[in-house]
Amino acid sequence: MSPLQMPPAPACAFASDNAAGAHPLVLDAIVRANEGHALAYGADAWTKESEARFSDLFGPTSSSLLVWNGTGANVMALAAMIRPADCIVCSQWAHIAVDETGAPERVLGTKLLTMPSTDGKLVPEQLDELEHLIGVQHHAQPGVVSITQSTELGMVYTADEVAALCDAAHRLGMKVHLDGARIANATAALGGTAAALRSFTVDAGVDVVSFGGTKAGIAFGEAVVFLDPELARRAMFIRKQVTQLPSKMRFIAAQFNALLADDLWIRLAQHSNGLATRLYESTKDIAGVTYDAAPQVNSVFPILPPQLIEPLQNWCFFWPWDVSRDQVRWMTAWDTTADDVDRFAAGVRAICTTT
Amino acid sequence: MSPLQMPPAPACAFASDNAAGAHPLVLDAIVRANEGHALAYGADAWTKESEARFSDLFGPTSSSLLVWNGTGANVMALAAMIRPADCIVCSQWAHIAVDETGAPERVLGTKLLTMPSTDGKLVPEQLDELEHLIGVQHHAQPGVVSITQSTELGMVYTADEVAALCDAAHRLGMKVHLDGARIANATAALGGTAAALRSFTVDAGVDVVSFGGTKAGIAFGEAVVFLDPELARRAMFIRKQVTQLPSKMRFIAAQFNALLADDLWIRLAQHSNGLATRLYESTKDIAGVTYDAAPQVNSVFPILPPQLIEPLQNWCFFWPWDVSRDQVRWMTAWDTTADDVDRFAAGVRAICTTT
Amino acid sequence: MSPLQMPPAPACAFASDNAAGAHPLVLDAIVRANEGHALAYGADAWTKESEARFSDLFGPTSSSLLVWNGTGANVMALAAMIRPADCIVCSQWAHIAVDETGAPERVLGTKLLTMPSTDGKLVPEQLDELEHLIGVQHHAQPGVVSITQSTELGMVYTADEVAALCDAAHRLGMKVHLDGARIANATAALGGTAAALRSFTVDAGVDVVSFGGTKAGIAFGEAVVFLDPELARRAMFIRKQVTQLPSKMRFIAAQFNALLADDLWIRLAQHSNGLATRLYESTKDIAGVTYDAAPQVNSVFPILPPQLIEPLQNWCFFWPWDVSRDQVRWMTAWDTTADDVDRFAAGVRAICTTT
Amino acid sequence: MSPLQMPPAPACAFASDNAAGAHPLVLDAIVRANEGHALAYGADAWTKESEARFSDLFGPTSSSLLVWNGTGANVMALAAMIRPADCIVCSQWAHIAVDETGAPERVLGTKLLTMPSTDGKLVPEQLDELEHLIGVQHHAQPGVVSITQSTELGMVYTADEVAALCDAAHRLGMKVHLDGARIANATAALGGTAAALRSFTVDAGVDVVSFGGTKAGIAFGEAVVFLDPELARRAMFIRKQVTQLPSKMRFIAAQFNALLADDLWIRLAQHSNGLATRLYESTKDIAGVTYDAAPQVNSVFPILPPQLIEPLQNWCFFWPWDVSRDQVRWMTAWDTTADDVDRFAAGVRAICTTT
């Protein structure tokens, strides 16, 4: 096939939601925050406002700390949750286990116990079977379960599913961490309201949340939200100790303030989720394209004819996923447009049908 | 004294250079970088440009990696430099030893061996006396010396002093790290040219530099520059492992590109250094104000009548330094103005002479 | 079934080889070493002799360091082998992954990447498939593969199998650690000579060996043997840093000297291996007892009628293995006797046939 | 001076108390414990007895865990005591800070904050001045103070001094660790009874004790005794995680049982303490020999004519202490004899008076 036969490429590729920049309102917030002096390390008005906004979302006994990035949010959250000789239980697909270059093991000194999963979700029975480890001096003790919402494979836990996991964990004396790098997309998928957010976090019994900002539409920044106040007690010190204390913190806080205002974070996630569905719908019938499941959030994981993957990437970039299955990942972002999706689907159709 | 008798307070306080925002050219660079999609984690054009700019400064065998903040830069640099059972030698005033909440010990698992110093500078003889530790299995082995330029007490190592320290360190098989959180101010103090920068880094034998951006006029971001190529080999992985890999890296790179262009970083540091001297000159003769030394960079450390410190802070905030001596710190920033200095000096004079 | 119907229990149970004490010659060596003063931390004649004995076994470029226990030997060996951001690859059954309470993760700060295995052995293809991780900054880098010889499931790698693993590892730039907690049993199984030992260690390309003493017939003590001299360079300091430097080291060295003299270690292992085979042969035909495989070293892993496990344990203790399959472990030691085996087999037969 | 003029050297040198072997009763206990099988990892009768013996000493709410060595005891004790972002406060002479190759920093990931001291003892005022660190996010938080009894310089805290330190520590929310590598010598110096031991531990408010065995007369082994039951809760897992769980634990327990029976540990310490005093008394008047202080336990720290140190070491070995002052250390052990002391004193006198 000649590349000349391809339709025009989309303006945005489908590589990742972290390839997008910041939403205009967020960028504007950065610009407006750049006025005069403000004390560093969080002693500023923007940070105070962000704390109030997170308290509005998660309730008055919650507390939040801003950090730089997702790896840092997870490591800092977990550092506040673990006891010596604990292990952290997570799915085999968990970002903390697979994509953080061993940061948790290094900074926490803690074993990650990975459990099998096809969609990145854990089930309570997997926690139940850990009971035999408890009290045995030769085994790291199950201390924390970390779940990803939405998962690395684009699936969403229902509120009931999270609640059942929290129950199972708490029965064993474990704490629950929710890696919400894409918590906005999950919230959008589960109803698109603050109540939906609370249903699978506070109400479900989650103890600590990594609340993602970067993939939701800001330039940089994440928040760690402590729902269990006891776990928050040492968190401020731990943040600095794990290198995650921002100096001119107003520049993160201002972005979150813009993102959280008027549910912008939910609306952007509804947009990107919707476009992933549009992409799925407009490609699922193409000969050669197969899917395991319909998308729940902002990514689809099609299996493609292997010889077409590289030409398609050269035309409009995306990442491989499971090479052994010729599975790739197409991901939408807050700034992806319906036109991008339609052009991309047209390109896939063209390449699949003409070769 | 009634607060009503005080002159108008300056527009900028003298708390710290990290209380300032970003320079307008830097802010503009952020805004311009926010266009369309760019692959995350450094695979973007802005990062490529920043690498070229740092290579221009430090030579073709150097390499640079962008990180979030100063603690992260230092921890990441040191992580690439240490061997197991090494210790890191630094002054008793070193930021890594005093102000990072034990981040080096936690993330590196390494002892910091602090040495006495009155101005934050080490001398080669202090390294020489470590020789008896080498080869003794009961002692952590001197592996890295970390010096701060300019020091936490506002002093500057000459190029010859750094070279002598590097020689002493290398004779013992040690590596040299330079914590350059205020490397711009030191460069300005030592001549204000790229050649001056090289004289106390590459030419002096330094192995790895933490190159500060935040305090030099950007919103956030630091660089770790490897002058010893061997130490750079694993650095990319270490950056991620210590939680310091920025996702949308273009937003750090674009700021550095603006800061490094046309020597903006040097000019801003010359400005803030000059205003610290102006502040020193206009207060040193005030009765009750005494100084240990004239400023070399952008901070002064006066000793004040103790009962005046709090009223003065209430009027225009600054931080205490050595409480036992009634010593405080006044620090200028890239956006401090001569008018700010003159107003502040007038306030100090007013409060000291009327009480 | 009434317990009264059971035959007399064996003098030794089949719980573990670490339930046995020290061989009389070893105990005698402790007693004889307790004469007068000897400098601590290895500066004594017994340690010098032990070093010579290990050099005789592993060749003149090898070097050995004595440590307290198996966890310590493994942690110390691995600490000398890993680079920052490395991971350690091992089987899902590896003692370092399962039975050391997260000691490697804590003391090394390193991820363990466990791979599926039915018998505790890895195959070279499992290393080959790690190649895609290498150079990707988001993944811990495959740095060391740790294999257990004999494995936790009583299986033995042939020399060729170890060599193939070493080749695969070295092709990827990885180092090879051999956890030889039961290296004596493996040596006995593979020929029972020093040449056999060398065939699956030095000659096969292994880089560092944990050489087990405790399970081979001494009271306490293990050795870490460095076959790659480069990896030995910092080992002395690391030993102390990971808390594994014995003070009155003569008491470990003297035991090893007795164990290694006249191939006592091999003869004891031949004895215990032989009795495991005898136990297998005398129980494999009992109705209700099934085996996955014949024993290669000093343990068998029968599957038993579930209701008989506890009565049998009460009569003569042993540990469960895989509870989900009703699989248990019977292990012989250097001091198990043929009479013990025969009595035990008789008891198993009695309980299986009368109930 | 010709070496021929020297009197006969003592049978035991004065290098260290860890150059001595095990007391005959202890050795006998090892031999007697080597009978038949006993479950590993502490599930044996000897360990149960040792637990009862330590409970008798320290009271019914205390608990004890046996470990391999002093570095391990300290690291394990501290691991059970610290919280994230804590620092450990100790004297500049503390063994944990100076002589453990950075083991605490590596295994704990924790900063050690060393404080000046001339005799290895801390005073409460040194803790009081840490109060300004508490709650400041940039500083590691004072979490534990570790004191050494008797100190590395041979000095003993009185019970009142320990109690005052404990009060100061507890006021700040800190816990107190007592490194008792030579707790027997301190007990002997403070009255030589179990009540004396309790006076400076339980009664004084100490939270965790490292109870030394090796230097008190056994071959190997230390105990960690938890006086605060809350801190003991995770200790069993931590012991294994820091590589300090002995496999055939009976061989440590049996030694402690012999050492603790009939106050043998106190009697041996009284013996070695007395001989240090005898050595001091018989050398203090020798021209050229000067002392800072009379000995309180089993070591003296004379300052010698520099040119005589090496000849004297060649005649009968001992270690240098503070080279800058020509200060050395002579240490007695449980098996030093009055004749050894008298011969050694005669040799010192001979070399000092004939040269």
CSV table of C-alpha atoms in Angstrom, one decimal, chain B residues 86-286:
chain,number,residue,atom,x,y,z
B,86,ASP,CA,29.5,4.6,50.2
B,87,CYS,CA,28.8,7.7,52.3
B,88,ILE,CA,28.3,11.2,51.0
B,89,VAL,CA,30.4,13.9,52.4
B,90,CYS,CA,29.0,17.4,52.8
B,91,SER,CA,29.1,20.5,55.0
B,92,GLN,CA,27.0,20.6,58.1
B,93,TRP,CA,24.9,23.3,56.4
B,94,ALA,CA,24.3,21.4,53.2
B,95,HIS,CA,20.7,21.5,52.1
B,96,ILE,CA,20.8,17.7,51.5
B,97,ALA,CA,21.8,17.2,55.1
B,98,VAL,CA,19.6,19.7,56.8
B,99,ASP,CA,16.6,20.7,54.7
B,100,GLU,CA,15.4,17.6,52.8
B,101,THR,CA,13.6,15.7,55.6
B,102,GLY,CA,16.0,12.8,55.2
B,103,ALA,CA,15.2,12.3,51.5
B,104,PRO,CA,18.8,11.3,50.7
B,105,GLU,CA,19.0,8.7,53.5
B,106,ARG,CA,15.6,7.3,52.5
B,107,VAL,CA,15.9,7.2,48.8
B,108,LEU,CA,19.6,6.4,48.6
B,109,GLY,CA,20.0,4.4,51.8
B,110,THR,CA,23.3,6.2,52.2
B,111,LYS,CA,25.0,7.9,55.2
B,112,LEU,CA,25.7,11.6,55.0
B,113,LEU,CA,28.9,12.5,56.7
B,114,THR,CA,28.7,16.1,57.6
B,115,MET,CA,31.7,18.2,58.2
B,116,PRO,CA,32.1,21.5,60.2
B,117,SER,CA,32.0,24.7,58.2
B,118,THR,CA,31.3,28.3,59.1
B,119,ASP,CA,30.2,29.5,55.6
B,120,GLY,CA,29.0,26.2,54.1
B,121,LYS,CA,32.2,25.7,52.2
B,122,LEU,CA,34.5,22.6,52.5
B,123,VAL,CA,38.2,22.7,52.1
B,124,PRO,CA,40.4,19.9,50.6
B,125,GLU,CA,42.0,19.1,53.9
B,126,GLN,CA,38.7,17.9,55.2
B,127,LEU,CA,38.7,15.3,52.5
B,128,ASP,CA,42.3,14.4,53.1
B,129,GLU,CA,41.5,13.4,56.7
B,130,LEU,CA,38.9,10.8,55.4
B,131,GLU,CA,41.6,8.7,54.0
B,132,HIS,CA,41.9,6.5,57.1
B,133,LEU,CA,38.3,5.4,56.6
B,134,ILE,CA,39.1,3.9,53.2
B,135,GLY,CA,39.3,0.1,53.1
B,136,VAL,CA,38.1,-0.3,56.7
B,137,GLN,CA,35.1,-2.6,56.7
B,138,HIS,CA,33.4,-1.0,59.7
B,139,HIS,CA,33.1,2.4,58.0
B,140,ALA,CA,30.9,3.7,55.2
B,141,GLN,CA,33.4,4.5,52.4
B,142,PRO,CA,33.8,8.1,51.2
B,143,GLY,CA,32.3,7.9,47.8
B,144,VAL,CA,31.0,11.3,46.9
B,145,VAL,CA,31.5,14.8,48.1
B,146,SER,CA,28.6,17.2,47.5
B,147,ILE,CA,29.3,20.9,47.6
B,148,THR,CA,26.8,23.7,47.2
B,149,GLN,CA,27.5,26.6,44.9
B,150,SER,CA,26.6,29.2,46.0
B,151,THR,CA,26.4,27.9,49.6
B,152,GLU,CA,23.4,27.9,51.9
B,153,LEU,CA,25.2,30.9,53.6
B,154,GLY,CA,25.5,32.9,50.4
B,155,MET,CA,29.2,32.2,49.9
B,156,VAL,CA,30.8,31.3,46.6
B,157,TYR,CA,33.6,28.9,45.9
B,158,THR,CA,36.2,30.2,43.4
B,159,ALA,CA,37.0,28.0,40.5
B,160,ASP,CA,40.4,27.3,42.1
B,161,GLU,CA,38.7,26.2,45.3
B,162,VAL,CA,36.4,23.8,43.5
B,163,ALA,CA,39.3,22.5,41.5
B,164,ALA,CA,41.3,21.8,44.7
B,165,LEU,CA,38.4,20.0,46.2
B,166,CYS,CA,37.9,17.9,43.1
B,167,ASP,CA,41.6,17.0,43.1
B,168,ALA,CA,41.4,15.9,46.7
B,169,ALA,CA,38.2,13.9,46.1
B,170,HIS,CA,39.5,12.2,43.0
B,171,ARG,CA,42.8,11.3,44.7
B,172,LEU,CA,40.6,9.3,47.2
B,173,GLY,CA,38.6,7.8,44.4
B,174,MET,CA,35.6,10.0,45.2
B,175,LYS,CA,33.2,11.7,42.8
B,176,VAL,CA,32.1,15.4,43.1
B,177,HIS,CA,28.6,16.6,43.0
B,178,LEU,CA,27.8,20.3,42.8
B,179,ASP,CA,24.4,21.3,44.2
B,180,GLY,CA,23.7,24.3,42.0
B,181,ALA,CA,20.3,25.3,43.3
B,182,ARG,CA,21.7,28.9,42.9
B,183,ILE,CA,24.3,28.2,40.3
B,184,ALA,CA,23.1,31.2,38.4
B,185,ASN,CA,23.9,33.5,41.2
B,186,ALA,CA,27.3,31.9,41.6
B,187,THR,CA,28.0,32.2,37.9
B,188,ALA,CA,27.0,35.9,38.0
B,189,ALA,CA,29.3,36.4,41.0
B,190,LEU,CA,32.3,34.8,39.3
B,191,GLY,CA,32.1,36.8,36.1
B,192,GLY,CA,28.7,36.3,34.6
B,193,THR,CA,29.7,34.3,31.5
B,194,ALA,CA,29.4,30.8,30.3
B,195,ALA,CA,33.2,30.5,30.7
B,196,ALA,CA,32.8,31.4,34.3
B,197,LEU,CA,30.3,28.6,34.7
B,198,ARG,CA,32.6,26.2,33.1
B,199,SER,CA,35.6,27.3,35.2
B,200,PHE,CA,34.0,26.0,38.4
B,201,THR,CA,32.3,23.0,36.9
B,202,VAL,CA,33.7,21.2,33.9
B,203,ASP,CA,37.1,22.7,34.0
B,204,ALA,CA,37.4,22.2,37.8
B,205,GLY,CA,36.7,18.5,37.6
B,206,VAL,CA,33.1,18.4,38.9
B,207,ASP,CA,31.4,15.1,37.9
B,208,VAL,CA,27.7,15.9,38.2
B,209,VAL,CA,25.8,19.2,38.6
B,210,SER,CA,22.3,19.9,39.9
B,211,PHE,CA,21.5,23.0,37.8
B,212,GLY,CA,18.8,25.1,39.4
B,213,GLY,CA,16.0,26.6,37.5
B,214,THR,CA,13.3,27.4,40.1
B,215,LYS,CA,15.2,30.0,42.0
B,216,ALA,CA,16.7,31.4,38.8
B,217,GLY,CA,13.4,32.6,37.4
B,218,ILE,CA,11.3,29.7,36.2
B,219,ALA,CA,8.1,28.3,37.7
B,220,PHE,CA,9.4,24.8,38.3
B,221,GLY,CA,12.1,22.5,37.0
B,222,GLU,CA,15.7,21.7,37.6
B,223,ALA,CA,18.3,19.9,35.4
B,224,VAL,CA,20.9,17.2,36.3
B,225,VAL,CA,23.9,17.6,34.1
B,226,PHE,CA,26.4,14.8,33.9
B,227,LEU,CA,29.9,15.9,33.1
B,228,ASP,CA,31.3,12.4,33.7
B,229,PRO,CA,29.6,10.4,30.9
B,230,GLU,CA,30.1,7.1,32.7
B,231,LEU,CA,27.9,8.3,35.5
B,232,ALA,CA,25.1,9.2,33.0
B,233,ARG,CA,24.7,5.6,31.8
B,234,ARG,CA,22.0,4.5,34.1
B,235,ALA,CA,20.6,8.0,34.9
B,236,MET,CA,17.5,7.8,32.7
B,237,PHE,CA,16.2,4.8,34.7
B,238,ILE,CA,17.2,6.3,38.0
B,239,ARG,CA,15.2,9.4,37.2
B,240,LYS,CA,12.0,7.5,36.9
B,241,GLN,CA,12.9,5.2,39.8
B,242,VAL,CA,13.2,8.2,42.2
B,243,THR,CA,9.9,9.6,41.0
B,244,GLN,CA,11.5,12.5,39.0
B,245,LEU,CA,10.4,11.8,35.5
B,246,PRO,CA,8.1,14.5,34.3
B,247,SER,CA,5.2,13.4,32.1
B,248,LYS,CA,4.5,16.4,29.9
B,249,MET,CA,8.2,17.3,29.9
B,250,ARG,CA,7.8,20.1,27.3
B,251,PHE,CA,6.6,22.4,30.1
B,252,ILE,CA,9.9,22.2,31.9
B,253,ALA,CA,12.0,22.2,28.8
B,254,ALA,CA,10.3,25.2,27.3
B,255,GLN,CA,11.0,27.2,30.5
B,256,PHE,CA,14.7,26.2,30.5
B,257,ASN,CA,15.0,27.1,26.8
B,258,ALA,CA,13.7,30.6,27.6
B,259,LEU,CA,15.9,30.9,30.7
B,260,LEU,CA,19.1,29.8,29.0
B,261,ALA,CA,18.5,31.9,25.8
B,262,ASP,CA,20.5,35.1,25.6
B,263,ASP,CA,22.0,34.5,29.0
B,264,LEU,CA,18.7,35.4,30.7
B,265,TRP,CA,19.6,33.3,33.7
B,266,ILE,CA,22.9,35.2,34.2
B,267,ARG,CA,21.3,38.6,33.8
B,268,LEU,CA,18.6,37.8,36.3
B,269,ALA,CA,21.1,36.6,38.8
B,270,GLN,CA,23.3,39.6,38.3
B,271,HIS,CA,20.2,41.7,39.1
B,272,SER,CA,19.4,39.9,42.3
B,273,ASN,CA,23.0,39.7,43.4
B,274,GLY,CA,23.3,43.4,42.8
B,275,LEU,CA,20.3,44.2,44.9
B,276,ALA,CA,21.6,42.1,47.8
B,277,THR,CA,24.7,44.2,47.7
B,278,ARG,CA,22.6,47.4,47.6
B,279,LEU,CA,20.6,46.1,50.6
B,280,TYR,CA,23.9,45.4,52.5
B,281,GLU,CA,25.3,48.8,51.7
B,282,SER,CA,22.2,50.6,52.7
B,283,THR,CA,21.8,48.8,56.1
B,284,LYS,CA,25.3,48.0,57.3
B,285,ASP,CA,25.7,51.3,59.1
B,286,ILE,CA,22.4,51.2,60.9
